[in-house]
mmCIF file of C-alpha atoms and ligand atoms in Angstrom:
data_model
loop_
_atom_site.group_PDB
_atom_site.id
_atom_site.type_symbol
_atom_site.label_atom_id
_atom_site.label_comp_id
_atom_site.label_asym_id
_atom_site.label_seq_id
_atom_site.Cartn_x
_atom_site.Cartn_y
_atom_site.Cartn_z
ATOM 1 C CA MET A 26 12.628 4.528 -16.813
ATOM 2 C CA THR A 27 11.785 1.003 -15.757
ATOM 3 C CA ILE A 28 10.139 0.473 -12.388
ATOM 4 C CA PRO A 29 11.066 -2.942 -10.954
ATOM 5 C CA THR A 30 8.271 -5.378 -10.267
ATOM 6 C CA VAL A 31 7.653 -7.655 -7.312
ATOM 7 C CA ARG A 32 6.131 -11.084 -7.896
ATOM 8 C CA PHE A 33 3.225 -12.272 -5.759
ATOM 9 C CA ASN A 34 2.670 -15.812 -4.470
ATOM 10 C CA ASP A 35 -0.142 -16.152 -7.071
ATOM 11 C CA GLY A 36 2.232 -15.475 -9.986
ATOM 12 C CA ASN A 37 1.056 -11.914 -10.705
ATOM 13 C CA SER A 38 3.461 -8.964 -10.435
ATOM 14 C CA ILE A 39 3.192 -5.392 -9.124
ATOM 15 C CA PRO A 40 5.342 -2.323 -9.852
ATOM 16 C CA GLN A 41 7.341 -1.914 -6.648
ATOM 17 C CA LEU A 42 6.776 1.833 -6.557
ATOM 18 C CA GLY A 43 3.389 3.438 -7.048
ATOM 19 C CA PHE A 44 1.368 6.504 -6.159
ATOM 20 C CA GLY A 45 -0.949 6.669 -3.119
ATOM 21 C CA VAL A 46 -3.999 8.921 -2.945
ATOM 22 C CA PHE A 47 -5.005 8.824 0.748
ATOM 23 C CA LYS A 48 -6.363 12.276 1.711
ATOM 24 C CA VAL A 49 -6.303 13.493 -1.879
ATOM 25 C CA PRO A 50 -9.697 15.233 -2.161
ATOM 26 C CA ALA A 51 -12.074 13.843 -4.781
ATOM 27 C CA ASP A 52 -11.847 16.974 -6.933
ATOM 28 C CA GLU A 53 -8.032 16.874 -6.896
ATOM 29 C CA ALA A 54 -7.556 13.175 -7.531
ATOM 30 C CA GLU A 55 -7.877 13.307 -11.319
ATOM 31 C CA ARG A 56 -5.237 16.037 -11.551
ATOM 32 C CA ALA A 57 -2.841 14.343 -9.106
ATOM 33 C CA VAL A 58 -3.126 10.920 -10.756
ATOM 34 C CA THR A 59 -2.708 12.505 -14.190
ATOM 35 C CA LEU A 60 0.510 14.184 -12.977
ATOM 36 C CA ALA A 61 1.654 10.824 -11.635
ATOM 37 C CA PHE A 62 0.950 9.070 -14.941
ATOM 38 C CA GLU A 63 2.809 11.814 -16.813
ATOM 39 C CA ALA A 64 5.776 11.376 -14.483
ATOM 40 C CA GLY A 65 5.810 7.625 -15.221
ATOM 41 C CA TYR A 66 3.910 5.987 -12.352
ATOM 42 C CA ARG A 67 1.687 3.091 -13.410
ATOM 43 C CA HIS A 68 0.597 1.729 -10.002
ATOM 44 C CA ILE A 69 -2.113 3.605 -8.074
ATOM 45 C CA ASP A 70 -3.202 2.795 -4.511
ATOM 46 C CA THR A 71 -6.691 4.001 -3.566
ATOM 47 C CA ALA A 72 -9.548 2.756 -1.346
ATOM 48 C CA ALA A 73 -13.314 3.064 -1.226
ATOM 49 C CA ILE A 74 -13.045 5.119 1.974
ATOM 50 C CA TYR A 75 -10.745 7.681 0.305
ATOM 51 C CA GLY A 76 -13.782 8.873 -1.669
ATOM 52 C CA ASN A 77 -11.700 9.519 -4.764
ATOM 53 C CA GLU A 78 -12.109 6.365 -6.869
ATOM 54 C CA GLU A 79 -14.084 8.362 -9.462
ATOM 55 C CA GLY A 80 -11.244 10.855 -9.840
ATOM 56 C CA VAL A 81 -8.747 8.010 -10.186
ATOM 57 C CA GLY A 82 -11.043 6.444 -12.794
ATOM 58 C CA ALA A 83 -11.299 9.718 -14.712
ATOM 59 C CA ALA A 84 -7.506 9.980 -14.847
ATOM 60 C CA ILE A 85 -7.247 6.360 -16.030
ATOM 61 C CA ALA A 86 -9.815 6.959 -18.769
ATOM 62 C CA ALA A 87 -8.162 10.195 -19.938
ATOM 63 C CA SER A 88 -4.641 8.759 -19.863
ATOM 64 C CA GLY A 89 -4.904 6.521 -22.904
ATOM 65 C CA ILE A 90 -2.468 4.160 -21.162
ATOM 66 C CA PRO A 91 -3.249 0.530 -22.072
ATOM 67 C CA ARG A 92 -5.028 -1.210 -19.188
ATOM 68 C CA SER A 93 -2.401 -3.951 -19.153
ATOM 69 C CA GLU A 94 0.277 -1.370 -18.243
ATOM 70 C CA LEU A 95 -1.620 -0.118 -15.192
ATOM 71 C CA PHE A 96 -1.796 -1.628 -11.726
ATOM 72 C CA ILE A 97 -4.793 -0.424 -9.702
ATOM 73 C CA THR A 98 -5.408 -1.298 -6.051
ATOM 74 C CA THR A 99 -8.517 -0.498 -4.051
ATOM 75 C CA LYS A 100 -9.815 -1.652 -0.676
ATOM 76 C CA LEU A 101 -12.950 -2.984 1.015
ATOM 77 C CA TRP A 102 -14.106 -0.674 3.813
ATOM 78 C CA ASN A 103 -14.691 -1.838 7.373
ATOM 79 C CA ASP A 104 -18.482 -1.669 7.451
ATOM 80 C CA ARG A 105 -18.841 -3.998 4.465
ATOM 81 C CA HIS A 106 -17.297 -7.258 5.665
ATOM 82 C CA HIS A 107 -20.583 -9.003 6.458
ATOM 83 C CA ASP A 108 -23.002 -11.075 4.360
ATOM 84 C CA ASP A 109 -22.732 -10.294 0.642
ATOM 85 C CA GLU A 110 -21.607 -6.702 1.213
ATOM 86 C CA PRO A 111 -18.109 -7.319 -0.206
ATOM 87 C CA ASP A 112 -19.712 -8.308 -3.542
ATOM 88 C CA ALA A 113 -21.691 -5.061 -3.619
ATOM 89 C CA ALA A 114 -18.634 -3.059 -2.544
ATOM 90 C CA ILE A 115 -16.351 -4.356 -5.316
ATOM 91 C CA ALA A 116 -19.079 -3.732 -7.880
ATOM 92 C CA GLU A 117 -19.358 -0.115 -6.710
ATOM 93 C CA SER A 118 -15.582 0.387 -6.715
ATOM 94 C CA LEU A 119 -15.265 -1.035 -10.249
ATOM 95 C CA GLU A 120 -18.065 1.235 -11.436
ATOM 96 C CA LYS A 121 -16.380 4.321 -9.953
ATOM 97 C CA LEU A 122 -12.976 3.346 -11.322
ATOM 98 C CA GLY A 123 -14.452 2.559 -14.731
ATOM 99 C CA LEU A 124 -12.772 -0.850 -14.693
ATOM 100 C CA GLU A 125 -13.878 -4.445 -15.138
ATOM 101 C CA GLN A 126 -11.208 -5.749 -12.776
ATOM 102 C CA VAL A 127 -8.803 -4.307 -10.213
ATOM 103 C CA ASP A 128 -5.286 -5.677 -10.028
ATOM 104 C CA LEU A 129 -5.363 -5.939 -6.249
ATOM 105 C CA TYR A 130 -8.270 -5.825 -3.799
ATOM 106 C CA LEU A 131 -7.541 -5.571 -0.080
ATOM 107 C CA VAL A 132 -9.474 -5.994 3.162
ATOM 108 C CA HIS A 133 -8.640 -2.540 4.537
ATOM 109 C CA TRP A 134 -8.624 -3.347 8.304
ATOM 110 C CA PRO A 135 -9.410 -6.555 10.213
ATOM 111 C CA THR A 136 -11.813 -4.772 12.646
ATOM 112 C CA PRO A 137 -11.218 -7.552 15.194
ATOM 113 C CA ALA A 138 -13.937 -6.446 17.630
ATOM 114 C CA LYS A 139 -16.535 -7.146 14.955
ATOM 115 C CA ASP A 140 -15.020 -10.576 14.349
ATOM 116 C CA ASP A 141 -15.956 -10.647 10.669
ATOM 117 C CA TYR A 142 -12.598 -10.522 8.886
ATOM 118 C CA GLU A 143 -12.529 -14.274 8.308
ATOM 119 C CA HIS A 144 -15.845 -13.991 6.454
ATOM 120 C CA ALA A 145 -14.525 -10.968 4.538
ATOM 121 C CA TRP A 146 -11.515 -13.014 3.429
ATOM 122 C CA GLU A 147 -13.763 -15.861 2.229
ATOM 123 C CA LYS A 148 -15.700 -13.311 0.170
ATOM 124 C CA MET A 149 -12.457 -11.906 -1.269
ATOM 125 C CA ILE A 150 -11.578 -15.370 -2.552
ATOM 126 C CA GLY A 151 -14.895 -15.480 -4.424
ATOM 127 C CA ILE A 152 -14.254 -12.006 -5.844
ATOM 128 C CA ARG A 153 -10.895 -13.186 -7.150
ATOM 129 C CA ASP A 154 -12.366 -16.415 -8.516
ATOM 130 C CA ARG A 155 -14.983 -14.421 -10.446
ATOM 131 C CA GLY A 156 -12.229 -12.325 -12.031
ATOM 132 C CA LEU A 157 -13.181 -9.023 -10.406
ATOM 133 C CA ALA A 158 -9.736 -8.781 -8.803
ATOM 134 C CA ARG A 159 -6.615 -10.388 -10.250
ATOM 135 C CA SER A 160 -5.003 -10.656 -6.831
ATOM 136 C CA ILE A 161 -6.300 -10.317 -3.291
ATOM 137 C CA GLY A 162 -4.640 -9.319 -0.080
ATOM 138 C CA VAL A 163 -5.140 -7.663 3.266
ATOM 139 C CA SER A 164 -4.134 -4.485 5.036
ATOM 140 C CA ASN A 165 -3.392 -3.785 8.700
ATOM 141 C CA HIS A 166 -3.537 -7.480 9.556
ATOM 142 C CA LEU A 167 -1.326 -8.524 12.466
ATOM 143 C CA VAL A 168 0.066 -12.039 12.836
ATOM 144 C CA PRO A 169 -2.974 -13.535 14.652
ATOM 145 C CA HIS A 170 -5.297 -12.152 11.956
ATOM 146 C CA LEU A 171 -3.107 -13.529 9.182
ATOM 147 C CA GLU A 172 -2.845 -16.927 10.827
ATOM 148 C CA ARG A 173 -6.597 -17.149 11.267
ATOM 149 C CA ILE A 174 -7.559 -16.358 7.669
ATOM 150 C CA VAL A 175 -4.949 -18.721 6.253
ATOM 151 C CA ALA A 176 -5.975 -21.524 8.623
ATOM 152 C CA ALA A 177 -9.640 -21.011 7.731
ATOM 153 C CA THR A 178 -9.264 -20.902 3.947
ATOM 154 C CA GLY A 179 -5.834 -22.181 2.947
ATOM 155 C CA VAL A 180 -5.511 -19.059 0.790
ATOM 156 C CA VAL A 181 -2.474 -16.935 1.615
ATOM 157 C CA PRO A 182 -2.913 -13.216 0.844
ATOM 158 C CA ALA A 183 -0.649 -11.789 -1.865
ATOM 159 C CA VAL A 184 0.220 -8.809 0.336
ATOM 160 C CA ASP A 185 -0.247 -7.263 3.739
ATOM 161 C CA GLN A 186 -0.310 -3.471 3.500
ATOM 162 C CA ILE A 187 0.863 -2.182 6.874
ATOM 163 C CA GLU A 188 2.179 1.010 8.421
ATOM 164 C CA LEU A 189 5.923 0.776 7.924
ATOM 165 C CA HIS A 190 8.621 3.459 7.989
ATOM 166 C CA PRO A 191 11.989 3.657 9.737
ATOM 167 C CA ALA A 192 10.617 4.418 13.218
ATOM 168 C CA TYR A 193 7.984 1.660 13.010
ATOM 169 C CA GLN A 194 9.077 -1.453 11.159
ATOM 170 C CA GLN A 195 6.670 -4.108 12.519
ATOM 171 C CA ARG A 196 9.266 -6.865 12.343
ATOM 172 C CA ASP A 197 6.888 -9.482 13.765
ATOM 173 C CA VAL A 198 4.594 -8.993 10.780
ATOM 174 C CA THR A 199 7.398 -8.734 8.206
ATOM 175 C CA ASP A 200 9.052 -11.904 9.554
ATOM 176 C CA TRP A 201 5.748 -13.793 9.312
ATOM 177 C CA ALA A 202 5.187 -12.453 5.812
ATOM 178 C CA ALA A 203 8.652 -13.506 4.648
ATOM 179 C CA ALA A 204 8.114 -17.010 6.023
ATOM 180 C CA HIS A 205 4.720 -17.333 4.293
ATOM 181 C CA ASP A 206 5.523 -15.776 0.901
ATOM 182 C CA VAL A 207 3.432 -12.654 1.539
ATOM 183 C CA ARG A 208 4.730 -9.360 0.138
ATOM 184 C CA ILE A 209 4.811 -6.285 2.335
ATOM 185 C CA GLU A 210 3.305 -3.013 1.172
ATOM 186 C CA ALA A 211 4.516 -0.154 3.374
ATOM 187 C CA TRP A 212 1.892 2.494 4.028
ATOM 188 C CA SER A 213 3.009 5.946 5.113
ATOM 189 C CA PRO A 214 6.486 5.047 3.844
ATOM 190 C CA LEU A 215 7.667 8.562 4.724
ATOM 191 C CA GLY A 216 5.968 8.518 8.125
ATOM 192 C CA GLN A 217 3.378 11.009 6.830
ATOM 193 C CA GLY A 218 5.738 13.820 7.779
ATOM 194 C CA LYS A 219 4.607 13.354 11.406
ATOM 195 C CA TYR A 220 8.108 13.055 12.898
ATOM 196 C CA ASP A 221 11.442 14.462 11.842
ATOM 197 C CA LEU A 222 12.512 11.434 9.859
ATOM 198 C CA PHE A 223 14.376 13.511 7.295
ATOM 199 C CA GLY A 224 16.440 15.236 9.984
ATOM 200 C CA THR A 225 17.713 12.063 11.653
ATOM 201 C CA ALA A 226 21.432 11.466 11.199
ATOM 202 C CA PRO A 227 21.213 8.176 9.229
ATOM 203 C CA VAL A 228 18.841 9.718 6.684
ATOM 204 C CA ALA A 229 20.499 13.136 6.499
ATOM 205 C CA ASP A 230 23.981 11.600 6.253
ATOM 206 C CA ALA A 231 22.946 9.201 3.489
ATOM 207 C CA ALA A 232 21.291 12.085 1.621
ATOM 208 C CA ALA A 233 24.485 14.142 1.846
ATOM 209 C CA ALA A 234 26.635 11.182 0.791
ATOM 210 C CA THR A 235 24.502 10.249 -2.206
ATOM 211 C CA GLY A 236 23.489 13.741 -3.295
ATOM 212 C CA ARG A 237 19.819 12.728 -2.986
ATOM 213 C CA THR A 238 16.960 14.188 -0.966
ATOM 214 C CA PRO A 239 16.023 12.636 2.398
ATOM 215 C CA ALA A 240 12.705 11.457 0.920
ATOM 216 C CA GLN A 241 14.568 9.661 -1.857
ATOM 217 C CA VAL A 242 16.868 8.023 0.704
ATOM 218 C CA VAL A 243 13.920 6.706 2.733
ATOM 219 C CA LEU A 244 12.155 5.389 -0.382
ATOM 220 C CA ARG A 245 15.413 3.768 -1.519
ATOM 221 C CA TRP A 246 15.710 2.094 1.907
ATOM 222 C CA HIS A 247 12.226 0.593 1.425
ATOM 223 C CA LEU A 248 12.991 -0.608 -2.100
ATOM 224 C CA GLN A 249 16.255 -2.272 -1.098
ATOM 225 C CA LYS A 250 14.415 -4.052 1.729
ATOM 226 C CA GLY A 251 11.894 -5.392 -0.797
ATOM 227 C CA ASN A 252 8.929 -3.305 0.366
ATOM 228 C CA ILE A 253 6.300 -2.133 -2.103
ATOM 229 C CA VAL A 254 5.705 1.620 -1.630
ATOM 230 C CA PHE A 255 3.332 4.310 -2.931
ATOM 231 C CA PRO A 256 4.273 7.672 -1.437
ATOM 232 C CA LYS A 257 1.657 10.377 -1.631
ATOM 233 C CA SER A 258 2.122 13.962 -2.757
ATOM 234 C CA VAL A 259 -0.012 16.398 -4.728
ATOM 235 C CA HIS A 260 2.971 18.538 -5.747
ATOM 236 C CA GLU A 261 4.409 17.857 -9.175
ATOM 237 C CA GLY A 262 8.011 18.338 -8.061
ATOM 238 C CA ARG A 263 7.683 15.838 -5.225
ATOM 239 C CA ILE A 264 5.689 13.389 -7.349
ATOM 240 C CA ARG A 265 8.655 13.334 -9.745
ATOM 241 C CA GLU A 266 11.255 13.325 -6.965
ATOM 242 C CA ASN A 267 9.640 10.289 -5.310
ATOM 243 C CA LEU A 268 9.871 8.305 -8.544
ATOM 244 C CA ASP A 269 13.488 9.234 -9.212
ATOM 245 C CA VAL A 270 14.930 6.628 -6.880
ATOM 246 C CA PHE A 271 16.375 4.043 -9.223
ATOM 247 C CA GLY A 272 19.682 5.711 -10.139
ATOM 248 C CA PHE A 273 21.525 5.168 -6.846
ATOM 249 C CA GLU A 274 22.021 2.606 -4.101
ATOM 250 C CA LEU A 275 22.437 2.746 -0.363
ATOM 251 C CA SER A 276 25.302 0.775 1.147
ATOM 252 C CA ASP A 277 24.693 -2.017 3.639
ATOM 253 C CA ALA A 278 25.948 0.309 6.370
ATOM 254 C CA GLN A 279 23.548 3.076 5.341
ATOM 255 C CA ILE A 280 20.665 0.574 5.342
ATOM 256 C CA ALA A 281 21.666 -0.766 8.759
ATOM 257 C CA ALA A 282 21.826 2.749 10.229
ATOM 258 C CA ILE A 283 18.256 3.451 9.065
ATOM 259 C CA ASP A 284 17.134 0.020 10.330
ATOM 260 C CA ALA A 285 18.304 1.117 13.772
ATOM 261 C CA LEU A 286 15.855 4.065 13.857
ATOM 262 C CA ASP A 287 13.032 1.848 15.180
ATOM 263 C CA PRO A 288 13.081 2.138 18.990
ATOM 264 C CA GLY A 289 11.459 -1.303 19.104
ATOM 265 C CA ASP A 290 8.705 -0.405 21.571
ATOM 266 C CA GLY A 291 6.007 0.582 19.096
ATOM 267 C CA SER A 292 6.317 4.274 19.945
ATOM 268 C CA GLY A 293 7.143 5.196 16.348
ATOM 269 C CA ARG A 294 3.640 4.426 15.098
ATOM 270 C CA VAL A 295 1.932 7.431 13.445
ATOM 271 C CA GLY A 296 -1.394 5.821 12.435
ATOM 272 C CA SER A 297 -4.054 3.787 14.223
ATOM 273 C CA HIS A 298 -3.425 0.407 15.832
ATOM 274 C CA PRO A 299 -5.414 -2.328 14.044
ATOM 275 C CA ASP A 300 -7.056 -3.468 17.290
ATOM 276 C CA ASP A 301 -8.504 0.029 17.744
ATOM 277 C CA VAL A 302 -10.167 0.307 14.308
ATOM 278 C CA ASN A 303 -13.557 -1.375 14.272
HETATM 279 P P1 LIG B 3 3.450 9.193 3.226
HETATM 280 O O1 LIG B 3 4.398 8.610 4.188
HETATM 281 O O2 LIG B 3 3.508 8.828 1.792
HETATM 282 O O3 LIG B 3 3.557 10.752 3.445
HETATM 283 C C1 LIG B 3 2.927 11.659 2.601
HETATM 284 C C2 LIG B 3 3.357 13.042 3.041
HETATM 285 O O4 LIG B 3 4.766 13.135 3.021
HETATM 286 C C3 LIG B 3 2.867 14.100 2.065
HETATM 287 O O5 LIG B 3 1.576 14.545 2.411
HETATM 288 C C4 LIG B 3 3.917 15.171 2.237
HETATM 289 O O6 LIG B 3 3.608 15.950 3.364
HETATM 290 C C5 LIG B 3 5.162 14.381 2.529
HETATM 291 N N1 LIG B 3 5.997 14.163 1.316
HETATM 292 C C6 LIG B 3 5.724 13.376 0.246
HETATM 293 N N2 LIG B 3 6.737 13.403 -0.634
HETATM 294 C C7 LIG B 3 7.684 14.224 -0.102
HETATM 295 C C8 LIG B 3 8.963 14.635 -0.534
HETATM 296 N N3 LIG B 3 9.485 14.211 -1.672
HETATM 297 N N4 LIG B 3 9.656 15.480 0.270
HETATM 298 C C9 LIG B 3 9.141 15.905 1.432
HETATM 299 N N5 LIG B 3 7.952 15.533 1.910
HETATM 300 C C10 LIG B 3 7.221 14.696 1.142
HETATM 301 O O7 LIG B 3 1.987 8.948 3.850
HETATM 302 P P2 LIG B 3 0.588 8.430 3.380
HETATM 303 O O8 LIG B 3 -0.021 9.259 2.323
HETATM 304 O O9 LIG B 3 -0.161 8.231 4.641
HETATM 305 O O10 LIG B 3 0.908 6.981 2.787
HETATM 306 C C11 LIG B 3 1.077 6.697 1.412
HETATM 307 C C12 LIG B 3 -0.061 5.878 0.897
HETATM 308 O O11 LIG B 3 -0.250 4.709 1.689
HETATM 309 C C13 LIG B 3 -1.424 6.562 0.974
HETATM 310 O O12 LIG B 3 -1.609 7.555 0.000
HETATM 311 C C14 LIG B 3 -2.336 5.372 0.822
HETATM 312 O O13 LIG B 3 -2.401 4.972 -0.545
HETATM 313 C C15 LIG B 3 -1.612 4.341 1.670
HETATM 314 N N6 LIG B 3 -2.148 4.262 3.054
HETATM 315 C C16 LIG B 3 -2.816 3.139 3.418
HETATM 316 C C17 LIG B 3 -3.323 3.007 4.697
HETATM 317 C C18 LIG B 3 -4.035 1.751 5.071
HETATM 318 O O14 LIG B 3 -4.666 1.693 6.158
HETATM 319 N N7 LIG B 3 -3.985 0.719 4.272
HETATM 320 C C19 LIG B 3 -3.180 4.048 5.635
HETATM 321 C C20 LIG B 3 -2.486 5.193 5.254
HETATM 322 C C21 LIG B 3 -1.959 5.284 3.969
#
């Protein structure tokens, strides 16, 4: 099976579908990532705050998969934006992951009340220039945050990793990203199971029509819209199911029906608002 890749504005590429390990306990991460590798995933999305980088690193080391075939993302946590803390943080993440370089390093949240995300972005550029991260990007950055870091540095992030699923599509951010050559990574692509996404008519109808599961329909919707996704599961069956999304297509009408699931007033959000995380 070949997983399509998405090209960044810096020339590097990422497998469009990966495996996320948010809330995977440290002692389960090695097993879950090993199952994912066995299923065929090569892109892993972790973060310092997830507390499981060592487990991810153990799975990488045990896998025997050539480093060049893997794509590993981790993230800088909120309390380490200031001074030279980002340099210490990437060193610690690399040590835990057992790597010399990550493929993508992200500023996890802008923490706007602390007003230090512009400095964090400047430090990320240095981390990339020293070869500790091949590509750099941000997460949970809204349009004003994106505009500020680009104006300050001239460096456009490769990605913005934002909450995005059918009920919460953040079109202001995705429009800005499209206009500025920034790729969108959709976190909680399945809405974290917090609302009955799978039971809505557009998803259930498309599942019935294609003979696929509702989760596969939602992931397919993301892929056809160009989003990078990394659904999380610790169950082998679902890990495999979530990767088996390349043998069918949704029609334009099926895509449009799922597009219409966003009420447009922000009420579909299941995670925190970036202004509230500091
Ligand atoms: P998700 O939308 O991937 O939902 C995961 C949940 O969906 C699972 O716990 C399970 O309950 C259910 N599920 C998964 N596969 C299923 C299937 N095939 N059928 C039925 N139910 C299924 O949510 P997530 O884990 O929050 O997001 C995915 C990844 O995004 C995370 O692991 C993490 O890497 C990233 N993330 C990033 C941020 C950020 O601030 N940058 C925040 C949250 C998540």
